[in-house]
Structures are given as structure tokens and as C-alpha cells.
């Protein structure tokens, strides 16, 4: 299996505070990679660097090399908007726009120049089907998305991200704001999605990492401590700190 | 033991303070009510269809305020047409684009200060800036009002922009939308209420403005279309009120105008509240 993202010696500062130290990682294609670690360890920061969402935060400085399919994502030739089209994102709190369900899904495609109604209809249906929310929404596409439940909203946000046909989907603790039933539906969905997409998700929940992911990266204090197959990380961690964390000695 | 006399003293004090405050509120309410009743009582009987629908004529010695009503409408439209894009644009730049927070802070502070300056100063500046070059005309008045209302529109829009959740912006950026698309499709729709509220407040301010217009827009009561009207001197309702009361001693007409302005003010405040309620409801959905 080939690697879709490769990161070399990447460090990140918020002003004077170094949030990430010399991170090196190769993320395999069409698989689920989970980032775990205690709060403030830099896992979300790292995730947001991968599609340059950190550009929005003033005072962030990044060194090192991040390549997506071999291209340096910080190079001048890379249009950040196209990068984010390739590398989509789902946020911690469901954040549908205050518009109809249809317009939410169509937002991305429209952004990238698709105006044909028939084509949009197809994309919307496919995205909603892929996110396993079509049956619940097909009769109320014109209704405001804010009227849905939290779990539905999050699946809508996943559908919205899928509608621009990304290669990679970054998920920042996508279930932390949801109830257990919604959580398990999203977990099932994520496992299905890896057939077509590469998924990188930050999770606070170690069981979730075990249930869902193929690979796990453990972050601590801005360092990537260990990265391996999920089964190996949780059965025979090589680093003492990883072992302490997954056995619940801290964090 | 319980000190009876002290507790009596405290109780007396409580009663006294309550009475004093009741007196204040009573006086305030009475003043407002008196003003309302007096102005409406003096004004409403003088409002006739003839007054509203004609222009003043020296031949028949009749007074009509149609030109003043139209002038007011023209100046409101012209001012809003110019001030809206400027104010909203500035607000968007300051909130969404500007990265130097210090400069933004200074501009915000300057805007706050500007909105507290007595309007006669705007009038003086407007006269030198606009009336001297384009002559005394409604347009010169409108431009002066633009400067006056710019801070209001800018600040209300800015405040409203700040209430648009950051997560909307993130969501849109995450889909690969560029800055302007994010602003146009996600941020602006979320701050329409602020823009509308700013507009309504500005209209109120324009209606009530006299000092700045005395310098710049003039006193004429000619009946004009909007284009000619803006190029010609003209009195708005408030200025007309001043002229009729102070220079012609026509107090009946002055009070009629006063009553009209007062009703308009109430309507405007009512509209502002309605808009805010409407959008608050939509937001909580």
C-alpha cells in the first residue's frame, strides 16, 4: 500500500510556543489512520496542518516538509483552495451552514464551478448516499439543515465534504459532540468510506481508535511518539510512554 | 438583643429611597407623555391632505410640505445608496481581511469617536468640502450625511459580522472556498440583520438631522424629481420645521411636521425591533 502523505521533520509554532516537534510520518492510502494522545498534545494541530487550515490562524510558523502525492503542500504552485478540495475536513462540532440540506451539500461543488442543475442533483444524492443519510433526507432536501439532530448534522457535514470528491478526509474528533448511537453510526460509516477515501481522524477515545483504525499515531507534548499498525500499538507498544498512555496511566 | 430603633431607621431609609426612585420614574414618564401628547395634540389637527400633497405658494399663501417630504426621501435614498457599500465594505475588510489588529482597533476607536461629534461640525465640514464645490444642494447634504452615518453602518455591520460563528467560516474554507466566496455566501448572509439595523438607525438619524443640512442642503421648497432634486437646494422635513417655526412663525405647520416626524421615529424604532426579533428567531433555529 502506498503512502499518500509524507511528512518530514515538521515543526510548528504558535508565536513562541512550539506545538509540534520534528514530526515524521507516512500516511498510507485508502486506510484509516487515527491520531491519539492527551489534550494539548498537538494531534489536532497536526491534522489541520495537512490541509493548511492553520493558515487561518495568525502567528503560526511551520518548518519541515509535507508532501501530498509527492507535491510540497506549501509550495507556491499549490493553490490552497484546490488542496482543500483534495483533502477535505470534518470538524469536531457539526457545522452545517444555515441553509437547506441541498445547498449545504451543493456548496462545495458550486464553489468549484459546477452549476448544472442535473449534475448537482446527482452529486448531492451520491454524497448523501455515501454518507448513509440519503433515506433520512431525501424528502426534505429543501429544509434548513440546522433543524436536524446533532448526529444527522455530522453525517451531513461528512456528505458535504464528500461532495467535492476529495482523496483524503480529515476528521477532527468527529464524534466527541455526539451521543453513543450517532457515534457508532459514524464509526460504521467511516469504515465503509475507507474503500474510496483515505481517512485521518483525531480521536480522544482509544476504543474508537481500536474499533475503527488501521494505523495509530500516538502524540505526546508535540511529539509523535509512535506510529504503527493499530493492532501492534495496542498489543505491543514499543515506547514506554505509549504503553503508559494506552493502559490508562495518564491522559 | 435585636436593636429595634436601628431597624426602624433602616426601614425608613428603604421607604424613602423607594419613594425617590418612584418620583424619578414618574417625572420621566410624565415628561415623555407630555411631550408626546403636546406635539401630537398641536400637530395632528394641522395635518391635512392639502398640506401633505401640495407645495407652498406665495400667490395663494398656502403652505404644503410635499417638496419637503420628497426631499427627505431623496436624501435618505442618496445617503443610503452611498453609505451602505462604503460602510459594509469597510466593516468586512476590518473584520474578515485586516490582519493588523492594532490598526483595526484605532479605526474602530476613531469611528466611535466620530459618531459622538456634534452634527453641526459635520455641517461645517460638509459646507466647505461639498457645498463650496457643487453648490448648496441635496447631494451636498447627502454626502455630509454619508460621513456622519458611515461609522454607524460600519460598527453595526462589524458587530453583526462578529456574531457569525467561526465554524461556518472554517467549514467553507475546508471545502476549498476562497476568501471572497466565504464572505459572500456564508458571512454576509449571517450579518444581514446588522446591516438592516444599521440602515434603520441611519434613516432615523437622517430624519432627525437639521444642523448639518442647514449648512449644506439649503431651504428651498421646490417640487423636483429625484435627479433634479438632488442637484437643487432643498429642505428636508426637519429643516422645513425649523424654517416654518423660526422664520415664518407658522407654528401650526411646524407642529404638523413635528407630529409626522415623531410618528416616523416610532415606526422606525418599531421596525428595528421587528428586524432584530425576526433574525434572532431565525438564528436560534
Short mmCIF file of C-alpha atoms in Angstrom, two decimals:
data_model
loop_
_atom_site.label_atom_id
_atom_site.label_comp_id
_atom_site.label_asym_id
_atom_site.label_seq_id
_atom_site.Cartn_x
_atom_site.Cartn_y
_atom_site.Cartn_z
CA UNK A 1 0.00 0.00 0.00
CA UNK A 2 1.45 3.37 -1.00
CA UNK A 3 1.67 6.47 1.10
CA UNK A 4 -0.45 9.44 0.17
CA UNK A 5 1.00 11.91 2.64
CA UNK A 6 4.56 12.04 3.81
CA UNK A 7 5.81 14.41 6.47
CA UNK A 8 9.47 15.05 7.22
CA UNK A 9 10.88 16.94 10.22
CA UNK A 10 7.85 19.10 10.57
CA UNK A 11 7.67 21.60 13.44
CA UNK A 12 5.03 24.18 14.23
CA UNK A 13 5.00 27.25 16.45
CA UNK A 14 2.11 29.34 17.71
CA UNK A 15 4.10 32.53 18.27
CA UNK A 16 6.83 31.44 20.67
CA UNK A 17 5.15 28.24 21.74
CA UNK A 18 6.29 25.15 19.88
CA UNK A 19 3.25 22.95 19.42
CA UNK A 20 4.78 20.26 17.20
CA UNK A 21 8.34 18.97 17.29
CA UNK A 22 10.01 17.19 14.39
CA UNK A 23 7.09 15.11 13.27
CA UNK A 24 7.83 12.38 10.70
CA UNK A 25 5.03 10.23 9.38
CA UNK A 26 3.90 8.43 6.23
CA UNK A 27 0.14 8.08 5.93
CA UNK A 28 -0.99 5.08 3.84
CA UNK A 29 -3.63 5.42 1.17
CA UNK A 30 -7.20 4.04 1.46
CA UNK A 31 -6.90 3.25 5.11
CA UNK A 32 -7.88 4.80 8.40
CA UNK A 33 -5.20 6.44 10.47
CA UNK A 34 -6.06 7.52 13.99
CA UNK A 35 -4.23 10.19 15.99
CA UNK A 36 -4.47 9.64 19.72
CA UNK A 37 -2.96 11.40 22.69
CA UNK A 38 -3.89 13.57 25.66
CA UNK A 39 -5.44 17.04 25.21
CA UNK A 40 -2.99 19.64 24.00
CA UNK A 41 -0.57 17.09 22.55
CA UNK A 42 -0.77 18.66 19.09
CA UNK A 43 -2.75 15.97 17.30
CA UNK A 44 -5.50 18.37 16.12
CA UNK A 45 -2.92 20.98 15.21
CA UNK A 46 -1.11 18.42 13.13
CA UNK A 47 -4.31 17.29 11.43
CA UNK A 48 -5.17 20.88 10.50
CA UNK A 49 -1.72 21.38 9.02
CA UNK A 50 -2.36 18.66 6.46
CA UNK A 51 -4.87 20.79 4.53
CA UNK A 52 -3.38 24.06 5.69
CA UNK A 53 -6.33 25.08 7.85
CA UNK A 54 -3.75 26.51 10.21
CA UNK A 55 -3.14 29.23 7.64
CA UNK A 56 -6.22 30.90 9.09
CA UNK A 57 -4.61 31.33 12.49
CA UNK A 58 -2.35 34.36 12.79
CA UNK A 59 1.16 33.81 14.15
CA UNK A 60 1.60 30.20 13.06
CA UNK A 61 5.02 29.23 11.75
CA UNK A 62 5.71 25.87 10.16
CA UNK A 63 9.04 24.31 9.16
CA UNK A 64 9.78 20.99 7.53
CA UNK A 65 8.30 19.23 4.57
CA UNK A 66 4.77 17.96 3.96
CA UNK A 67 4.04 16.21 0.70
CA UNK A 68 0.67 15.20 -0.68
CA UNK A 69 1.11 12.72 -3.55
CA UNK A 70 4.66 13.92 -3.83
CA UNK A 71 3.85 17.64 -4.02
CA UNK A 72 5.02 20.05 -1.33
CA UNK A 73 1.76 21.49 0.00
CA UNK A 74 3.43 24.76 0.95
CA UNK A 75 4.99 25.37 -2.45
CA UNK A 76 3.94 28.49 -4.32
CA UNK A 77 2.41 26.50 -7.16
CA UNK A 78 -0.10 24.88 -4.84
CA UNK A 79 -3.46 26.65 -4.69
CA UNK A 80 -4.61 26.19 -1.13
CA UNK A 81 -8.26 26.03 -2.21
CA UNK A 82 -7.50 23.13 -4.54
CA UNK A 83 -5.52 21.45 -1.79
CA UNK A 84 -8.54 21.64 0.49
CA UNK A 85 -10.70 20.24 -2.29
CA UNK A 86 -8.40 17.20 -2.40
CA UNK A 87 -8.05 16.99 1.37
CA UNK A 88 -11.46 17.57 2.92
CA UNK A 89 -12.25 18.12 6.55
CA UNK A 90 -14.93 17.24 9.08
CA UNK A 91 -14.89 19.22 12.31
CA UNK A 92 -15.37 18.39 15.94
CA UNK A 93 -18.68 20.17 16.26
CA UNK A 94 -21.12 19.62 13.40
CA UNK A 95 -21.08 22.89 11.48
CA UNK A 96 -23.69 22.81 8.72
CA UNK A 97 -24.30 26.18 7.10
CA UNK A 98 -27.62 27.86 7.94
CA UNK A 99 -29.11 26.89 4.58
CA UNK A 100 -31.05 23.99 3.14
CA UNK A 101 -29.69 20.45 3.23
CA UNK A 102 -29.37 20.55 -0.54
CA UNK A 103 -27.47 23.84 -0.55
CA UNK A 104 -25.13 22.58 2.15
CA UNK A 105 -24.08 19.63 0.02
CA UNK A 106 -24.01 21.66 -3.18
CA UNK A 107 -21.85 24.35 -1.57
CA UNK A 108 -18.55 22.64 -2.34
CA UNK A 109 -19.31 21.63 -5.94
CA UNK A 110 -20.68 25.11 -6.64
CA UNK A 111 -17.51 26.58 -5.16
CA UNK A 112 -15.53 24.59 -7.67
CA UNK A 113 -17.59 25.72 -10.61
CA UNK A 114 -20.39 23.18 -11.07
CA UNK A 115 -23.63 24.99 -11.85
CA UNK A 116 -25.53 22.45 -13.94
CA UNK A 117 -28.67 21.53 -12.03
CA UNK A 118 -28.80 17.91 -13.17
CA UNK A 119 -25.17 17.39 -12.32
CA UNK A 120 -25.61 18.99 -8.90
CA UNK A 121 -28.65 16.84 -8.17
CA UNK A 122 -26.58 13.75 -8.91
CA UNK A 123 -23.68 14.87 -6.75
CA UNK A 124 -25.97 15.72 -3.85
CA UNK A 125 -27.70 12.36 -3.99
CA UNK A 126 -24.45 10.44 -4.30
CA UNK A 127 -22.83 12.32 -1.41
CA UNK A 128 -25.85 11.80 0.82
CA UNK A 129 -25.95 8.11 -0.08
CA UNK A 130 -22.24 7.73 0.58
CA UNK A 131 -22.70 9.33 3.97
CA UNK A 132 -25.60 6.96 4.68
CA UNK A 133 -28.05 9.78 5.26
CA UNK A 134 -29.98 9.77 1.99
CA UNK A 135 -33.03 7.93 3.30
CA UNK A 136 -33.46 10.40 6.14
CA UNK A 137 -33.02 13.47 3.98
CA UNK A 138 -34.38 12.72 0.53
CA UNK A 139 -37.84 14.08 1.37
CA UNK A 140 -36.63 17.25 2.97
CA UNK A 141 -33.73 18.46 0.91
CA UNK A 142 -35.12 21.98 0.89
CA UNK A 143 -35.40 22.12 4.69
CA UNK A 144 -32.90 24.03 6.78
CA UNK A 145 -30.03 21.82 7.85
CA UNK A 146 -29.98 23.33 11.34
CA UNK A 147 -33.25 21.55 12.05
CA UNK A 148 -31.55 18.14 12.04
CA UNK A 149 -30.26 16.28 15.08
CA UNK A 150 -26.58 16.55 16.02
CA UNK A 151 -25.71 13.11 14.66
CA UNK A 152 -27.52 13.80 11.40
CA UNK A 153 -25.79 17.15 11.13
CA UNK A 154 -22.41 15.48 11.46
CA UNK A 155 -23.23 12.94 8.77
CA UNK A 156 -24.46 15.83 6.65
CA UNK A 157 -21.08 17.51 7.16
CA UNK A 158 -19.38 14.30 6.07
CA UNK A 159 -21.61 14.23 2.98
CA UNK A 160 -20.78 17.88 2.36
CA UNK A 161 -17.09 17.06 2.48
CA UNK A 162 -17.56 14.05 0.17
CA UNK A 163 -19.45 16.14 -2.39
CA UNK A 164 -16.24 17.78 -3.61
CA UNK A 165 -14.78 14.29 -4.20
CA UNK A 166 -11.71 14.57 -2.03
CA UNK A 167 -8.98 11.97 -1.82
CA UNK A 168 -8.43 12.35 1.87
CA UNK A 169 -10.88 13.11 4.62
CA UNK A 170 -9.51 14.67 7.78
CA UNK A 171 -11.76 14.21 10.80
CA UNK A 172 -11.14 16.16 13.96
CA UNK A 173 -12.79 14.21 16.79
CA UNK A 174 -15.92 13.81 14.67
CA UNK A 175 -17.94 12.05 17.33
CA UNK A 176 -16.93 13.86 20.50
CA UNK A 177 -20.06 16.02 20.46
CA UNK A 178 -22.41 13.13 19.71
CA UNK A 179 -24.42 10.53 21.60
CA UNK A 180 -23.35 6.84 21.54
CA UNK A 181 -25.81 5.76 18.87
CA UNK A 182 -24.82 8.54 16.49
CA UNK A 183 -21.20 7.77 17.30
CA UNK A 184 -21.48 4.15 16.28
CA UNK A 185 -23.27 5.08 13.05
CA UNK A 186 -20.44 7.43 12.17
CA UNK A 187 -17.87 4.79 13.03
CA UNK A 188 -19.58 2.30 10.71
CA UNK A 189 -19.71 4.94 8.03
CA UNK A 190 -16.02 5.75 8.38
CA UNK A 191 -15.10 2.09 7.96
CA UNK A 192 -17.17 1.94 4.76
CA UNK A 193 -15.62 5.12 3.45
CA UNK A 194 -12.09 3.81 3.51
CA UNK A 195 -12.77 1.80 0.37
CA UNK A 196 -12.78 5.04 -1.57
CA UNK A 197 -11.02 7.52 0.67
CA UNK A 198 -8.00 7.87 2.87
CA UNK A 199 -9.17 8.83 6.33
CA UNK A 200 -7.17 10.52 9.03
CA UNK A 201 -9.00 11.06 12.28
CA UNK A 202 -8.18 12.57 15.61
CA UNK A 203 -9.87 10.82 18.47
CA UNK A 204 -9.98 11.18 22.19
CA UNK A 205 -11.41 7.77 22.53
CA UNK A 206 -8.93 4.89 22.43
CA UNK A 207 -11.64 2.27 21.97
CA UNK A 208 -12.71 4.18 18.90
CA UNK A 209 -9.18 4.02 17.52
CA UNK A 210 -9.11 0.27 18.13
CA UNK A 211 -12.54 -0.29 16.59
CA UNK A 212 -12.06 1.80 13.52
CA UNK A 213 -8.49 2.45 12.54
CA UNK A 214 -5.83 0.50 10.66
CA UNK A 215 -2.95 2.65 11.84
CA UNK A 216 -2.50 4.66 15.00
CA UNK A 217 -0.19 7.53 15.80
CA UNK A 218 0.41 8.45 19.41
CA UNK A 219 1.21 12.11 20.12
CA UNK A 220 2.57 13.48 23.37
CA UNK A 221 3.64 17.04 24.11
CA UNK A 222 4.01 17.91 20.45
CA UNK A 223 5.98 14.82 19.58
CA UNK A 224 4.90 11.88 17.51
CA UNK A 225 5.94 9.16 19.91
CA UNK A 226 4.91 6.10 17.99
CA UNK A 227 3.20 5.22 14.74
CA UNK A 228 2.31 1.71 13.72
CA UNK A 229 -0.46 -0.69 12.81
CA UNK A 230 -3.27 -0.18 15.31
CA UNK A 231 -3.13 -3.83 16.40
CA UNK A 232 0.56 -3.53 17.18
CA UNK A 233 0.29 -0.20 19.01
CA UNK A 234 -2.36 -1.56 21.32
CA UNK A 235 -0.89 -5.03 21.82
CA UNK A 236 2.85 -4.47 21.85
CA UNK A 237 3.77 -0.80 22.01
CA UNK A 238 7.47 -0.19 21.58
CA UNK A 239 7.65 3.00 23.59
CA UNK A 240 7.13 3.04 27.33
CA UNK A 241 5.11 6.29 27.09
CA UNK A 242 2.69 4.74 24.60
CA UNK A 243 2.21 1.78 26.87
CA UNK A 244 1.55 4.04 29.87
CA UNK A 245 -0.99 6.04 27.88
CA UNK A 246 -2.95 3.14 26.41
CA UNK A 247 -3.06 1.32 29.69
CA UNK A 248 -4.55 4.45 31.22
CA UNK A 249 -1.71 5.54 33.44
CA UNK A 250 -2.14 9.17 32.35
CA UNK A 251 -4.03 11.36 29.90
CA UNK B 1 -30.91 41.69 71.56
CA UNK B 2 -32.34 42.99 68.33
CA UNK B 3 -31.89 46.72 68.03
CA UNK B 4 -35.42 47.94 67.33
CA UNK B 5 -34.57 51.59 66.70
CA UNK B 6 -31.83 50.79 64.20
CA UNK B 7 -34.08 48.50 62.25
CA UNK B 8 -36.76 51.17 62.17
CA UNK B 9 -34.22 53.64 60.84
CA UNK B 10 -33.24 51.20 58.08
CA UNK B 11 -36.82 50.62 57.13
CA UNK B 12 -37.47 54.32 56.95
CA UNK B 13 -34.46 54.71 54.68
CA UNK B 14 -35.68 51.92 52.42
CA UNK B 15 -39.08 53.53 52.06
CA UNK B 16 -37.54 56.93 51.37
CA UNK B 17 -35.25 55.60 48.63
CA UNK B 18 -38.08 53.73 47.01
CA UNK B 19 -40.21 56.84 47.02
CA UNK B 20 -37.42 58.92 45.48
CA UNK B 21 -36.94 56.47 42.69
CA UNK B 22 -40.65 56.24 42.08
CA UNK B 23 -40.64 60.02 41.79
CA UNK B 24 -37.87 59.93 39.19
CA UNK B 25 -39.62 57.37 37.08
CA UNK B 26 -42.89 59.25 37.43
CA UNK B 27 -41.29 62.52 36.32
CA UNK B 28 -39.58 60.86 33.39
CA UNK B 29 -42.73 59.17 32.23
CA UNK B 30 -44.74 62.35 32.69
CA UNK B 31 -42.26 64.38 30.64
CA UNK B 32 -42.30 61.91 27.78
CA UNK B 33 -46.06 61.64 27.84
CA UNK B 34 -46.47 65.41 27.98
CA UNK B 35 -44.16 65.88 25.02
CA UNK B 36 -45.97 63.22 23.02
CA UNK B 37 -49.43 64.50 23.80
CA UNK B 38 -48.48 68.14 23.34
CA UNK B 39 -46.79 67.65 19.97
CA UNK B 40 -49.42 65.28 18.66
CA UNK B 41 -52.20 67.49 20.02
CA UNK B 42 -50.77 70.58 18.37
CA UNK B 43 -49.68 68.83 15.22
CA UNK B 44 -52.27 66.28 14.21
CA UNK B 45 -55.16 68.75 13.71
CA UNK B 46 -52.93 70.67 11.30
CA UNK B 47 -52.17 67.64 9.15
CA UNK B 48 -54.43 67.88 6.14
CA UNK B 49 -54.32 66.16 2.81
CA UNK B 50 -53.71 69.53 1.22
CA UNK B 51 -50.67 70.11 3.41
CA UNK B 52 -49.22 66.74 2.50
CA UNK B 53 -49.88 66.88 -1.21
CA UNK B 54 -49.02 70.42 -2.33
CA UNK B 55 -46.11 72.75 -2.48
CA UNK B 56 -46.10 76.13 -0.79
CA UNK B 57 -47.32 79.02 -2.90
CA UNK B 58 -46.82 82.69 -2.22
CA UNK B 59 -49.68 83.55 -4.54
CA UNK B 60 -52.34 81.68 -2.64
CA UNK B 61 -50.44 81.98 0.63
CA UNK B 62 -50.82 78.33 1.30
CA UNK B 63 -48.26 76.00 2.71
CA UNK B 64 -47.69 72.45 1.51
CA UNK B 65 -44.91 70.16 2.59
CA UNK B 66 -44.87 67.72 -0.31
CA UNK B 67 -41.49 69.05 -1.53
CA UNK B 68 -40.03 68.60 1.93
CA UNK B 69 -41.34 65.05 2.16
CA UNK B 70 -39.86 64.24 -1.23
CA UNK B 71 -36.57 65.93 -0.36
CA UNK B 72 -36.39 63.79 2.76
CA UNK B 73 -37.00 60.65 0.73
CA UNK B 74 -34.38 61.69 -1.84
CA UNK B 75 -31.74 62.47 0.73
CA UNK B 76 -32.39 59.23 2.62
CA UNK B 77 -32.10 57.20 -0.58
CA UNK B 78 -28.98 59.01 -1.80
CA UNK B 79 -27.26 58.75 1.56
CA UNK B 80 -28.02 55.04 2.00
CA UNK B 81 -27.00 54.29 -1.57
CA UNK B 82 -23.56 55.72 -0.92
CA UNK B 83 -23.05 54.88 2.73
CA UNK B 84 -24.09 51.22 2.50
CA UNK B 85 -21.41 49.91 0.18
CA UNK B 86 -18.79 52.05 1.91
CA UNK B 87 -19.72 51.13 5.45
CA UNK B 88 -20.40 47.46 4.83
CA UNK B 89 -17.26 47.17 2.72
CA UNK B 90 -15.14 48.77 5.41
CA UNK B 91 -16.67 46.52 8.06
CA UNK B 92 -15.98 43.40 6.02
CA UNK B 93 -12.42 44.45 5.42
CA UNK B 94 -11.78 45.22 9.07
CA UNK B 95 -13.36 42.03 10.38
CA UNK B 96 -12.51 39.48 7.70
CA UNK B 97 -9.36 40.66 5.96
CA UNK B 98 -7.33 43.02 8.13
CA UNK B 99 -4.57 41.25 10.00
CA UNK B 100 -3.12 44.17 11.93
CA UNK B 101 -5.37 44.20 14.98
CA UNK B 102 -3.80 47.40 16.28
CA UNK B 103 -4.79 49.42 13.24
CA UNK B 104 -8.25 47.87 13.34
CA UNK B 105 -8.54 48.95 16.97
CA UNK B 106 -7.56 52.52 16.12
CA UNK B 107 -10.06 52.69 13.27
CA UNK B 108 -12.82 51.31 15.48
CA UNK B 109 -11.98 53.85 18.16
CA UNK B 110 -11.98 56.66 15.62
CA UNK B 111 -15.36 55.52 14.33
CA UNK B 112 -16.81 55.50 17.84
CA UNK B 113 -15.49 58.99 18.40
CA UNK B 114 -16.83 60.23 15.07
CA UNK B 115 -20.32 59.11 15.92
CA UNK B 116 -20.25 61.28 19.03
CA UNK B 117 -19.26 64.52 17.32
CA UNK B 118 -21.96 67.23 17.24
CA UNK B 119 -23.60 67.25 13.85
CA UNK B 120 -23.05 70.96 13.33
CA UNK B 121 -19.36 70.21 12.90
CA UNK B 122 -20.18 67.77 10.13
CA UNK B 123 -22.28 70.55 8.63
CA UNK B 124 -19.39 72.97 8.70
CA UNK B 125 -17.01 70.48 7.12
CA UNK B 126 -19.63 69.40 4.59
CA UNK B 127 -20.20 73.01 3.59
CA UNK B 128 -16.51 73.56 2.92
CA UNK B 129 -15.97 70.18 1.32
CA UNK B 130 -19.10 69.72 -0.77
CA UNK B 131 -21.27 72.84 -0.93
CA UNK B 132 -18.38 75.02 -1.96
CA UNK B 133 -17.66 72.86 -4.96
CA UNK B 134 -21.08 71.61 -6.01
CA UNK B 135 -23.22 74.38 -4.59
CA UNK B 136 -25.80 74.15 -1.86
CA UNK B 137 -27.88 71.16 -2.85
CA UNK B 138 -29.43 67.98 -1.51
CA UNK B 139 -26.50 65.97 -2.83
CA UNK B 140 -24.07 68.02 -0.77
CA UNK B 141 -26.31 67.35 2.21
CA UNK B 142 -26.44 63.66 1.39
CA UNK B 143 -22.65 63.44 1.17
CA UNK B 144 -22.35 65.16 4.53
CA UNK B 145 -24.81 62.66 5.97
CA UNK B 146 -22.75 59.88 4.43
CA UNK B 147 -19.76 60.94 6.52
CA UNK B 148 -21.98 61.21 9.57
CA UNK B 149 -23.57 57.80 9.17
CA UNK B 150 -20.57 55.89 7.96
CA UNK B 151 -19.42 54.98 11.49
CA UNK B 152 -22.91 53.77 12.46
CA UNK B 153 -23.25 51.47 9.47
CA UNK B 154 -19.69 50.26 9.83
CA UNK B 155 -19.96 49.49 13.53
CA UNK B 156 -23.34 47.75 13.43
CA UNK B 157 -22.19 45.64 10.49
CA UNK B 158 -18.95 44.81 12.27
CA UNK B 159 -20.72 43.77 15.46
CA UNK B 160 -23.01 41.59 13.43
CA UNK B 161 -20.12 40.05 11.49
CA UNK B 162 -18.57 39.07 14.77
CA UNK B 163 -21.66 37.04 15.68
CA UNK B 164 -21.30 34.81 12.60
CA UNK B 165 -19.84 31.61 14.07
CA UNK B 166 -16.22 30.94 13.19
CA UNK B 167 -17.23 27.34 12.47
CA UNK B 168 -19.16 28.49 9.38
CA UNK B 169 -16.04 30.11 8.00
CA UNK B 170 -13.95 27.03 8.80
CA UNK B 171 -16.50 24.77 7.16
CA UNK B 172 -16.45 26.83 3.99
CA UNK B 173 -12.67 27.15 3.88
CA UNK B 174 -12.43 23.41 4.48
CA UNK B 175 -14.39 22.83 1.28
CA UNK B 176 -11.88 24.83 -0.69
CA UNK B 177 -13.79 28.10 -0.86
CA UNK B 178 -11.73 31.25 -1.36
CA UNK B 179 -11.93 34.22 0.95
CA UNK B 180 -14.41 36.22 -1.09
CA UNK B 181 -16.69 33.23 -1.62
CA UNK B 182 -16.71 32.56 2.10
CA UNK B 183 -17.56 36.19 2.79
CA UNK B 184 -20.26 36.39 0.15
CA UNK B 185 -22.02 33.10 0.75
CA UNK B 186 -21.57 32.40 4.44
CA UNK B 187 -20.56 35.53 6.31
CA UNK B 188 -22.67 38.21 4.64
CA UNK B 189 -25.99 36.34 4.83
CA UNK B 190 -25.32 35.93 8.53
CA UNK B 191 -24.99 39.65 9.12
CA UNK B 192 -27.91 40.96 7.09
CA UNK B 193 -29.70 41.83 10.30
CA UNK B 194 -26.85 44.06 11.39
CA UNK B 195 -26.83 45.86 8.08
CA UNK B 196 -30.59 46.37 8.17
CA UNK B 197 -30.47 47.58 11.77
CA UNK B 198 -27.70 49.99 10.83
CA UNK B 199 -29.78 51.26 7.93
CA UNK B 200 -32.81 51.81 10.09
CA UNK B 201 -30.79 53.67 12.70
CA UNK B 202 -29.26 55.79 9.96
CA UNK B 203 -32.63 56.62 8.48
CA UNK B 204 -33.71 57.75 11.92
CA UNK B 205 -30.65 59.88 12.20
CA UNK B 206 -31.12 61.41 8.76
CA UNK B 207 -34.76 62.22 9.54
CA UNK B 208 -33.76 63.96 12.70
CA UNK B 209 -30.80 65.82 11.28
CA UNK B 210 -31.09 69.56 10.84
CA UNK B 211 -27.84 71.30 11.78
CA UNK B 212 -25.67 69.57 9.19
CA UNK B 213 -28.27 70.13 6.47
CA UNK B 214 -28.81 73.80 7.21
CA UNK B 215 -25.24 74.36 6.07
CA UNK B 216 -25.23 72.11 3.07
CA UNK B 217 -28.62 71.33 1.57
CA UNK B 218 -30.42 74.64 1.85
CA UNK B 219 -34.02 75.62 2.49
CA UNK B 220 -35.87 75.54 -0.81
CA UNK B 221 -39.35 74.04 -1.15
CA UNK B 222 -39.34 73.34 -4.88
CA UNK B 223 -41.07 70.29 -6.29
CA UNK B 224 -38.50 68.18 -8.16
CA UNK B 225 -37.88 64.70 -9.44
CA UNK B 226 -35.11 62.78 -7.72
CA UNK B 227 -32.28 63.70 -10.12
CA UNK B 228 -33.14 67.40 -10.30
CA UNK B 229 -33.99 67.35 -6.62
CA UNK B 230 -30.55 66.14 -5.61
CA UNK B 231 -28.90 68.81 -7.72
CA UNK B 232 -31.04 71.60 -6.31
CA UNK B 233 -31.16 73.09 -2.83
CA UNK B 234 -33.99 71.77 -0.75
CA UNK B 235 -35.28 71.46 2.80
CA UNK B 236 -35.93 68.13 4.44
CA UNK B 237 -38.81 67.83 6.89
CA UNK B 238 -36.65 68.69 9.85
CA UNK B 239 -35.13 71.72 8.19
CA UNK B 240 -38.57 72.79 7.00
CA UNK B 241 -39.78 72.55 10.57
CA UNK B 242 -37.04 74.95 11.60
CA UNK B 243 -37.75 77.35 8.78
CA UNK B 244 -41.51 77.42 9.28
CA UNK B 245 -41.26 77.85 13.01
CA UNK B 246 -38.34 80.19 13.28
CA UNK B 247 -38.51 82.32 10.18
CA UNK B 248 -42.13 82.34 9.20
CA UNK B 249 -43.83 81.82 12.52
CA UNK B 250 -46.04 79.10 11.08
CA UNK B 251 -46.31 77.05 14.22
CA UNK B 252 -49.24 75.01 13.02
CA UNK B 253 -47.22 73.70 10.10
CA UNK B 254 -44.17 73.22 12.30
CA UNK B 255 -46.13 71.12 14.74
CA UNK B 256 -47.69 69.14 11.94
CA UNK B 257 -44.21 68.28 10.71
CA UNK B 258 -43.11 67.52 14.25
CA UNK B 259 -46.00 65.11 14.68
CA UNK B 260 -45.16 63.40 11.40
CA UNK B 261 -41.50 63.07 12.37
CA UNK B 262 -42.43 61.70 15.74
CA UNK B 263 -44.70 59.06 14.30
CA UNK B 264 -41.99 58.15 11.79
CA UNK B 265 -39.45 57.80 14.58
CA UNK B 266 -41.73 55.46 16.47
CA UNK B 267 -42.27 53.43 13.31
CA UNK B 268 -38.54 53.24 12.67
CA UNK B 269 -37.78 52.03 16.17
CA UNK B 270 -40.56 49.52 15.84
CA UNK B 271 -39.14 48.29 12.55
CA UNK B 272 -35.67 47.94 14.07
CA UNK B 273 -37.06 45.82 16.90
CA UNK B 274 -39.02 43.69 14.45
CA UNK B 275 -35.97 43.05 12.30
CA UNK B 276 -33.90 42.05 15.27
CA UNK B 277 -36.59 39.73 16.60
CA UNK B 278 -37.07 38.16 13.19
CA UNK B 279 -33.39 37.37 12.82
CA UNK B 280 -32.94 36.26 16.41
CA UNK B 281 -35.67 33.71 15.76
CA UNK B 282 -34.04 32.52 12.58
CA UNK B 283 -30.70 32.19 14.29
CA UNK B 284 -31.98 30.13 17.19
CA UNK B 285 -33.48 27.60 14.77
#
